[in-house]
Amino acid sequence: MVTAAVGIVVSRRRRGAPGPARKVLAEPRSGWHAVTVNRGQDAVLPGGRIPAPLTAFGQDVEVEARPAPGDRGTELRARFRGGGPDPQGRLRAALREAKQLIEVGEVLRVDPVPHGRRKATPTGALVDVATKRSNEEGVL
């Protein structure tokens, strides 16, 4: 009985505070989103020009490039200037697309599947939903 109670207490402490307090701690404090690009700073922002996927946000986004930690290329960072509800998922997707354009020269896509259509199945529907959300959410 005591062992079970200790296990519950340890489990709750590992998970952290439930509810809104935990959500606040998980959000980035500065609002910056970043990707590390395996290129020099001149290739990331040539002539001070912002990469094409980020230009869609216009003046609403602040963009900067700086040397990545450990001399591993350049860190491309972006955040929204004003307050209010911002499409953070779209910003993360735009940063990933900019990274791909700079490093590879094109944005790689999962769809359409080159081998044709598959039969509709419940598992296939889950994969389709996960694939559509992964670019903005950051996980597949």
CSV table of N, CA and C in Angstrom, one decimal:
chain,number,residue,atom,x,y,z
A,1,MET,N,0.8,-1.2,0.0
A,1,MET,CA,0.0,0.0,0.0
A,1,MET,C,0.9,1.3,0.0
A,2,VAL,N,1.9,1.3,0.8
A,2,VAL,CA,2.8,2.4,0.9
A,2,VAL,C,3.5,2.6,-0.4
A,3,THR,N,4.0,1.5,-1.0
A,3,THR,CA,4.7,1.5,-2.2
A,3,THR,C,3.9,2.1,-3.3
A,4,ALA,N,2.6,1.8,-3.4
A,4,ALA,CA,1.7,2.3,-4.4
A,4,ALA,C,1.5,3.8,-4.2
A,5,ALA,N,1.4,4.3,-3.0
A,5,ALA,CA,1.3,5.7,-2.7
A,5,ALA,C,2.5,6.5,-3.1
A,6,VAL,N,3.7,5.9,-2.8
A,6,VAL,CA,4.9,6.6,-3.2
A,6,VAL,C,5.0,6.6,-4.7
A,7,GLY,N,4.7,5.5,-5.4
A,7,GLY,CA,4.7,5.5,-6.8
A,7,GLY,C,3.8,6.6,-7.4
A,8,ILE,N,2.6,6.8,-6.9
A,8,ILE,CA,1.7,7.8,-7.4
A,8,ILE,C,2.3,9.2,-7.2
A,9,VAL,N,2.9,9.5,-6.0
A,9,VAL,CA,3.5,10.8,-5.8
A,9,VAL,C,4.6,11.1,-6.7
A,10,VAL,N,5.5,10.1,-6.9
A,10,VAL,CA,6.7,10.3,-7.8
A,10,VAL,C,6.2,10.5,-9.2
A,11,SER,N,5.2,9.7,-9.7
A,11,SER,CA,4.6,9.9,-11.0
A,11,SER,C,4.1,11.3,-11.2
A,12,ARG,N,3.3,11.8,-10.3
A,12,ARG,CA,2.7,13.1,-10.4
A,12,ARG,C,3.8,14.2,-10.4
A,13,ARG,N,4.9,14.1,-9.7
A,13,ARG,CA,5.9,15.1,-9.7
A,13,ARG,C,6.7,15.0,-11.0
A,14,ARG,N,6.9,13.9,-11.6
A,14,ARG,CA,7.6,13.8,-12.9
A,14,ARG,C,6.8,14.4,-14.0
A,15,ARG,N,5.5,14.3,-13.9
A,15,ARG,CA,4.6,14.9,-14.9
A,15,ARG,C,4.6,16.4,-14.8
A,16,GLY,N,4.8,16.9,-13.7
A,16,GLY,CA,4.8,18.4,-13.5
A,16,GLY,C,3.4,18.9,-13.1
A,17,ALA,N,3.2,20.2,-13.0
A,17,ALA,CA,2.0,20.7,-12.6
A,17,ALA,C,0.9,20.5,-13.7
A,18,PRO,N,-0.3,20.1,-13.4
A,18,PRO,CA,-1.3,19.9,-14.4
A,18,PRO,C,-1.9,21.2,-14.8
A,19,GLY,N,-2.6,21.2,-15.9
A,19,GLY,CA,-3.4,22.3,-16.4
A,19,GLY,C,-2.6,23.5,-16.9
A,20,PRO,N,-3.1,24.7,-16.7
A,20,PRO,CA,-2.6,25.9,-17.3
A,20,PRO,C,-1.1,26.2,-16.9
A,21,ALA,N,-0.8,25.9,-15.7
A,21,ALA,CA,0.6,26.3,-15.2
A,21,ALA,C,1.6,25.5,-16.0
A,22,ARG,N,1.4,24.3,-16.4
A,22,ARG,CA,2.3,23.5,-17.2
A,22,ARG,C,2.4,24.1,-18.6
A,23,LYS,N,1.2,24.5,-19.2
A,23,LYS,CA,1.2,25.0,-20.5
A,23,LYS,C,2.1,26.3,-20.6
A,24,VAL,N,2.0,27.2,-19.6
A,24,VAL,CA,2.7,28.4,-19.7
A,24,VAL,C,4.2,28.1,-19.7
A,25,LEU,N,4.7,27.1,-18.9
A,25,LEU,CA,6.1,26.8,-18.9
A,25,LEU,C,6.6,26.2,-20.2
A,26,ALA,N,5.7,25.5,-20.9
A,26,ALA,CA,6.1,24.8,-22.1
A,26,ALA,C,6.2,25.8,-23.3
A,27,GLU,N,5.6,27.0,-23.2
A,27,GLU,CA,5.6,27.9,-24.3
A,27,GLU,C,7.0,28.7,-24.3
A,28,PRO,N,7.5,29.0,-25.5
A,28,PRO,CA,8.7,29.7,-25.6
A,28,PRO,C,8.5,31.2,-25.0
A,29,ARG,N,9.4,31.6,-24.2
A,29,ARG,CA,9.2,32.9,-23.5
A,29,ARG,C,9.4,34.1,-24.5
A,30,SER,N,10.3,34.0,-25.5
A,30,SER,CA,10.5,35.1,-26.4
A,30,SER,C,9.7,35.1,-27.6
A,31,GLY,N,9.1,33.9,-27.9
A,31,GLY,CA,8.3,33.8,-29.1
A,31,GLY,C,9.1,33.5,-30.4
A,32,TRP,N,10.4,33.3,-30.2
A,32,TRP,CA,11.2,33.0,-31.4
A,32,TRP,C,11.1,31.5,-31.7
A,33,HIS,N,11.1,31.2,-33.0
A,33,HIS,CA,11.2,29.8,-33.5
A,33,HIS,C,12.4,29.8,-34.4
A,34,ALA,N,13.1,28.7,-34.3
A,34,ALA,CA,14.4,28.6,-35.0
A,34,ALA,C,14.7,27.3,-35.7
A,35,VAL,N,15.4,27.3,-36.7
A,35,VAL,CA,16.0,26.1,-37.4
A,35,VAL,C,17.4,26.4,-37.6
A,36,THR,N,18.2,25.3,-37.6
A,36,THR,CA,19.6,25.4,-37.9
A,36,THR,C,19.8,25.0,-39.4
A,37,VAL,N,20.4,25.8,-40.1
A,37,VAL,CA,20.7,25.6,-41.5
A,37,VAL,C,22.1,25.3,-41.7
A,38,ASN,N,22.4,24.3,-42.5
A,38,ASN,CA,23.8,23.9,-42.7
A,38,ASN,C,24.5,24.7,-43.8
A,39,ARG,N,24.4,26.0,-43.7
A,39,ARG,CA,25.0,26.9,-44.6
A,39,ARG,C,25.5,28.1,-43.9
A,40,GLY,N,26.4,28.9,-44.5
A,40,GLY,CA,26.9,30.2,-43.9
A,40,GLY,C,25.8,31.2,-43.9
A,41,GLN,N,26.0,32.3,-43.1
A,41,GLN,CA,25.0,33.3,-42.9
A,41,GLN,C,24.8,34.1,-44.3
A,42,ASP,N,25.7,34.2,-45.1
A,42,ASP,CA,25.5,34.8,-46.4
A,42,ASP,C,24.6,34.0,-47.3
A,43,ALA,N,24.6,32.7,-47.2
A,43,ALA,CA,23.7,31.9,-48.0
A,43,ALA,C,22.2,31.9,-47.4
A,44,VAL,N,22.1,32.1,-46.1
A,44,VAL,CA,20.8,32.0,-45.5
A,44,VAL,C,20.0,33.3,-45.7
A,45,LEU,N,20.7,34.5,-45.6
A,45,LEU,CA,20.1,35.8,-45.9
A,45,LEU,C,20.9,36.5,-46.9
A,46,PRO,N,20.9,36.0,-48.2
A,46,PRO,CA,21.8,36.7,-49.2
A,46,PRO,C,21.4,38.1,-49.4
A,47,GLY,N,22.3,39.0,-49.2
A,47,GLY,CA,22.0,40.4,-49.4
A,47,GLY,C,21.0,41.0,-48.4
A,48,GLY,N,20.8,40.3,-47.3
A,48,GLY,CA,19.7,40.7,-46.4
A,48,GLY,C,18.3,40.4,-46.8
A,49,ARG,N,18.2,39.6,-47.8
A,49,ARG,CA,16.8,39.2,-48.3
A,49,ARG,C,16.3,38.0,-47.5
A,50,ILE,N,15.1,38.1,-47.1
A,50,ILE,CA,14.4,37.0,-46.3
A,50,ILE,C,14.0,35.9,-47.3
A,51,PRO,N,14.2,34.6,-46.8
A,51,PRO,CA,13.8,33.5,-47.7
A,51,PRO,C,12.3,33.5,-48.0
A,52,ALA,N,12.0,33.1,-49.2
A,52,ALA,CA,10.7,33.2,-49.8
A,52,ALA,C,9.6,32.7,-48.9
A,53,PRO,N,9.7,31.5,-48.3
A,53,PRO,CA,8.5,31.1,-47.4
A,53,PRO,C,8.2,32.1,-46.3
A,54,LEU,N,9.1,32.8,-45.8
A,54,LEU,CA,8.9,33.8,-44.8
A,54,LEU,C,8.4,35.1,-45.3
A,55,THR,N,8.6,35.4,-46.5
A,55,THR,CA,8.1,36.7,-47.1
A,55,THR,C,6.6,36.8,-47.1
A,56,ALA,N,5.9,35.6,-47.1
A,56,ALA,CA,4.4,35.6,-47.1
A,56,ALA,C,3.8,36.3,-45.9
A,57,PHE,N,4.6,36.4,-44.8
A,57,PHE,CA,4.1,37.1,-43.6
A,57,PHE,C,4.3,38.6,-43.6
A,58,GLY,N,5.0,39.1,-44.6
A,58,GLY,CA,5.2,40.5,-44.8
A,58,GLY,C,5.9,41.1,-43.6
A,59,GLN,N,5.4,42.3,-43.1
A,59,GLN,CA,6.0,43.0,-42.0
A,59,GLN,C,5.6,42.4,-40.6
A,60,ASP,N,4.8,41.4,-40.6
A,60,ASP,CA,4.3,40.9,-39.3
A,60,ASP,C,5.4,40.0,-38.7
A,61,VAL,N,6.4,39.6,-39.4
A,61,VAL,CA,7.4,38.7,-38.9
A,61,VAL,C,8.8,39.4,-38.8
A,62,GLU,N,9.5,39.1,-37.7
A,62,GLU,CA,10.8,39.6,-37.5
A,62,GLU,C,11.8,38.4,-37.8
A,63,VAL,N,12.7,38.5,-38.6
A,63,VAL,CA,13.6,37.4,-39.0
A,63,VAL,C,15.1,37.9,-38.7
A,64,GLU,N,15.9,36.9,-38.2
A,64,GLU,CA,17.3,37.2,-38.0
A,64,GLU,C,18.1,35.9,-38.2
A,65,ALA,N,19.3,36.0,-38.5
A,65,ALA,CA,20.2,34.9,-38.7
A,65,ALA,C,21.5,35.2,-37.8
A,66,ARG,N,21.9,34.1,-37.2
A,66,ARG,CA,23.2,34.2,-36.4
A,66,ARG,C,23.9,32.9,-36.4
A,67,PRO,N,25.2,32.9,-36.1
A,67,PRO,CA,25.9,31.6,-36.1
A,67,PRO,C,25.3,30.6,-35.1
A,68,ALA,N,25.1,29.4,-35.6
A,68,ALA,CA,24.6,28.3,-34.8
A,68,ALA,C,25.6,27.9,-33.7
A,69,PRO,N,25.1,27.4,-32.6
A,69,PRO,CA,26.0,26.9,-31.5
A,69,PRO,C,26.9,25.8,-32.1
A,70,GLY,N,28.1,25.8,-31.6
A,70,GLY,CA,29.0,24.7,-32.0
A,70,GLY,C,29.5,24.8,-33.4
A,71,ASP,N,29.5,26.0,-34.0
A,71,ASP,CA,29.9,26.2,-35.4
A,71,ASP,C,29.3,25.2,-36.3
A,72,ARG,N,28.0,25.1,-36.3
A,72,ARG,CA,27.2,24.1,-37.1
A,72,ARG,C,26.3,24.8,-38.1
A,73,GLY,N,26.8,25.8,-38.7
A,73,GLY,CA,26.0,26.5,-39.7
A,73,GLY,C,25.4,27.8,-39.1
A,74,THR,N,24.2,28.1,-39.6
A,74,THR,CA,23.5,29.3,-39.2
A,74,THR,C,22.1,29.0,-38.6
A,75,GLU,N,21.8,29.7,-37.5
A,75,GLU,CA,20.5,29.6,-36.9
A,75,GLU,C,19.6,30.7,-37.5
A,76,LEU,N,18.5,30.2,-38.2
A,76,LEU,CA,17.5,31.2,-38.8
A,76,LEU,C,16.4,31.2,-37.8
A,77,ARG,N,16.1,32.4,-37.3
A,77,ARG,CA,15.1,32.6,-36.3
A,77,ARG,C,14.0,33.6,-36.8
A,78,ALA,N,12.7,33.3,-36.4
A,78,ALA,CA,11.6,34.2,-36.8
A,78,ALA,C,10.6,34.2,-35.6
A,79,ARG,N,10.0,35.4,-35.5
A,79,ARG,CA,8.9,35.5,-34.5
A,79,ARG,C,7.9,36.6,-35.0
A,80,PHE,N,6.7,36.6,-34.5
A,80,PHE,CA,5.7,37.6,-34.9
A,80,PHE,C,6.0,38.9,-34.1
A,81,ARG,N,5.8,40.0,-34.7
A,81,ARG,CA,6.1,41.3,-34.0
A,81,ARG,C,5.0,41.7,-33.0
A,82,GLY,N,3.8,41.6,-33.4
A,82,GLY,CA,2.7,42.1,-32.6
A,82,GLY,C,2.1,41.0,-31.7
A,83,GLY,N,1.1,41.4,-30.9
A,83,GLY,CA,0.5,40.5,-30.0
A,83,GLY,C,-0.7,39.9,-30.7
A,84,GLY,N,-1.5,39.2,-30.0
A,84,GLY,CA,-2.7,38.6,-30.6
A,84,GLY,C,-2.5,37.2,-31.1
A,85,PRO,N,-3.5,36.5,-31.5
A,85,PRO,CA,-3.4,35.2,-32.0
A,85,PRO,C,-2.6,35.1,-33.3
A,86,ASP,N,-1.5,34.4,-33.3
A,86,ASP,CA,-0.7,34.3,-34.4
A,86,ASP,C,-0.7,32.8,-34.9
A,87,PRO,N,-0.6,32.6,-36.2
A,87,PRO,CA,-0.5,31.3,-36.8
A,87,PRO,C,0.9,30.7,-36.6
A,88,GLN,N,1.2,30.3,-35.3
A,88,GLN,CA,2.5,29.8,-35.0
A,88,GLN,C,2.9,28.5,-35.9
A,89,GLY,N,1.9,27.7,-36.1
A,89,GLY,CA,2.1,26.5,-36.9
A,89,GLY,C,2.6,26.9,-38.3
A,90,ARG,N,2.0,27.9,-38.9
A,90,ARG,CA,2.4,28.3,-40.3
A,90,ARG,C,3.8,28.9,-40.2
A,91,LEU,N,4.2,29.6,-39.1
A,91,LEU,CA,5.5,30.1,-39.0
A,91,LEU,C,6.5,29.0,-38.9
A,92,ARG,N,6.3,28.0,-38.1
A,92,ARG,CA,7.2,26.8,-38.1
A,92,ARG,C,7.3,26.1,-39.4
A,93,ALA,N,6.2,26.0,-40.1
A,93,ALA,CA,6.2,25.3,-41.4
A,93,ALA,C,7.0,26.2,-42.4
A,94,ALA,N,6.9,27.5,-42.4
A,94,ALA,CA,7.7,28.4,-43.3
A,94,ALA,C,9.1,28.3,-43.0
A,95,LEU,N,9.5,28.2,-41.7
A,95,LEU,CA,10.9,28.1,-41.3
A,95,LEU,C,11.5,26.7,-41.9
A,96,ARG,N,10.7,25.7,-41.8
A,96,ARG,CA,11.2,24.4,-42.3
A,96,ARG,C,11.3,24.4,-43.8
A,97,GLU,N,10.4,25.1,-44.5
A,97,GLU,CA,10.5,25.2,-45.9
A,97,GLU,C,11.7,26.0,-46.3
A,98,ALA,N,11.9,27.1,-45.6
A,98,ALA,CA,13.1,28.0,-45.9
A,98,ALA,C,14.4,27.2,-45.8
A,99,LYS,N,14.5,26.4,-44.7
A,99,LYS,CA,15.7,25.5,-44.5
A,99,LYS,C,15.8,24.6,-45.7
A,100,GLN,N,14.8,23.9,-46.1
A,100,GLN,CA,14.9,23.0,-47.3
A,100,GLN,C,15.3,23.7,-48.5
A,101,LEU,N,14.7,24.9,-48.8
A,101,LEU,CA,15.1,25.6,-50.0
A,101,LEU,C,16.6,26.0,-50.0
A,102,ILE,N,17.1,26.5,-48.8
A,102,ILE,CA,18.4,26.9,-48.7
A,102,ILE,C,19.4,25.7,-48.9
A,103,GLU,N,19.1,24.6,-48.2
A,103,GLU,CA,20.0,23.4,-48.2
A,103,GLU,C,19.9,22.6,-49.4
A,104,VAL,N,18.7,22.3,-49.9
A,104,VAL,CA,18.4,21.4,-51.0
A,104,VAL,C,18.1,22.0,-52.3
A,105,GLY,N,17.4,23.2,-52.2
A,105,GLY,CA,17.0,23.9,-53.4
A,105,GLY,C,15.5,23.7,-53.8
A,106,GLU,N,14.8,22.8,-53.0
A,106,GLU,CA,13.4,22.6,-53.2
A,106,GLU,C,12.8,22.2,-51.9
A,107,VAL,N,11.5,22.3,-51.9
A,107,VAL,CA,10.7,21.8,-50.7
A,107,VAL,C,10.2,20.4,-50.9
A,108,LEU,N,10.6,19.5,-50.1
A,108,LEU,CA,10.3,18.1,-50.3
A,108,LEU,C,8.9,17.9,-49.7
A,109,ARG,N,8.1,17.1,-50.5
A,109,ARG,CA,6.7,16.8,-50.1
A,109,ARG,C,6.5,15.3,-50.0
A,110,VAL,N,5.6,14.9,-49.1
A,110,VAL,CA,5.2,13.5,-48.9
A,110,VAL,C,4.2,13.2,-50.0
A,111,ASP,N,3.2,14.1,-50.2
A,111,ASP,CA,2.1,13.8,-51.1
A,111,ASP,C,2.4,14.6,-52.4
A,112,PRO,N,2.0,14.1,-53.6
A,112,PRO,CA,1.3,12.9,-53.8
A,112,PRO,C,2.3,11.7,-53.7
A,113,VAL,N,1.7,10.6,-53.3
A,113,VAL,CA,2.5,9.3,-53.2
A,113,VAL,C,2.8,8.9,-54.6
A,114,PRO,N,4.1,8.7,-55.0
A,114,PRO,CA,4.5,8.4,-56.3
A,114,PRO,C,3.9,7.0,-56.8
A,115,HIS,N,3.6,6.1,-55.9
A,115,HIS,CA,3.2,4.8,-56.4
A,115,HIS,C,1.7,4.7,-56.5
A,116,GLY,N,0.9,5.8,-56.5
A,116,GLY,CA,-0.5,5.8,-56.8
A,116,GLY,C,-1.3,5.8,-55.5
A,117,ARG,N,-2.6,5.6,-55.6
A,117,ARG,CA,-3.5,5.7,-54.5
A,117,ARG,C,-3.6,4.4,-53.8
A,118,ARG,N,-3.8,4.5,-52.5
A,118,ARG,CA,-4.0,3.2,-51.8
A,118,ARG,C,-5.5,3.2,-51.4
A,119,LYS,N,-5.9,2.0,-51.0
A,119,LYS,CA,-7.3,1.8,-50.6
A,119,LYS,C,-7.5,2.6,-49.3
A,120,ALA,N,-8.7,3.2,-49.1
A,120,ALA,CA,-9.0,3.9,-47.9
A,120,ALA,C,-9.2,2.9,-46.7
A,121,THR,N,-8.4,3.1,-45.7
A,121,THR,CA,-8.5,2.3,-44.5
A,121,THR,C,-8.4,3.2,-43.3
A,122,PRO,N,-8.9,2.7,-42.1
A,122,PRO,CA,-8.8,3.5,-40.9
A,122,PRO,C,-7.4,3.9,-40.6
A,123,THR,N,-6.4,3.0,-40.7
A,123,THR,CA,-5.0,3.3,-40.5
A,123,THR,C,-4.5,4.3,-41.5
A,124,GLY,N,-4.9,4.2,-42.7
A,124,GLY,CA,-4.4,5.1,-43.7
A,124,GLY,C,-4.9,6.5,-43.5
A,125,ALA,N,-6.2,6.6,-43.0
A,125,ALA,CA,-6.8,7.9,-42.6
A,125,ALA,C,-6.0,8.6,-41.5
A,126,LEU,N,-5.5,7.8,-40.5
A,126,LEU,CA,-4.7,8.3,-39.4
A,126,LEU,C,-3.4,8.8,-39.9
A,127,VAL,N,-2.8,8.1,-40.8
A,127,VAL,CA,-1.5,8.5,-41.4
A,127,VAL,C,-1.7,9.8,-42.2
A,128,ASP,N,-2.8,9.9,-43.0
A,128,ASP,CA,-3.0,11.1,-43.7
A,128,ASP,C,-3.1,12.3,-42.8
A,129,VAL,N,-3.9,12.2,-41.7
A,129,VAL,CA,-4.1,13.3,-40.8
A,129,VAL,C,-2.7,13.7,-40.2
A,130,ALA,N,-2.0,12.7,-39.7
A,130,ALA,CA,-0.7,13.0,-39.1
A,130,ALA,C,0.3,13.6,-40.1
A,131,THR,N,0.3,13.2,-41.3
A,131,THR,CA,1.1,13.8,-42.4
A,131,THR,C,0.8,15.3,-42.6
A,132,LYS,N,-0.5,15.6,-42.7
A,132,LYS,CA,-1.0,17.0,-42.9
A,132,LYS,C,-0.6,17.9,-41.8
A,133,ARG,N,-0.7,17.4,-40.5
A,133,ARG,CA,-0.4,18.2,-39.3
A,133,ARG,C,1.1,18.3,-39.0
A,134,SER,N,1.9,17.4,-39.4
A,134,SER,CA,3.3,17.3,-39.0
A,134,SER,C,4.1,18.5,-39.4
A,135,ASN,N,3.8,19.1,-40.5
A,135,ASN,CA,4.7,20.3,-40.9
A,135,ASN,C,4.5,21.4,-40.0
A,136,GLU,N,3.3,21.6,-39.5
A,136,GLU,CA,3.0,22.8,-38.6
A,136,GLU,C,3.3,22.4,-37.1
A,137,GLU,N,3.0,21.2,-36.7
A,137,GLU,CA,3.1,20.8,-35.3
A,137,GLU,C,4.5,20.4,-34.9
A,138,GLY,N,5.3,20.0,-35.9
A,138,GLY,CA,6.7,19.6,-35.6
A,138,GLY,C,6.9,18.2,-35.3
A,139,VAL,N,5.9,17.4,-35.2
A,139,VAL,CA,6.1,15.9,-35.0
A,139,VAL,C,5.2,15.2,-36.0
A,140,LEU,N,5.6,14.0,-36.3
A,140,LEU,CA,4.8,13.2,-37.2
A,140,LEU,C,4.0,12.2,-36.4
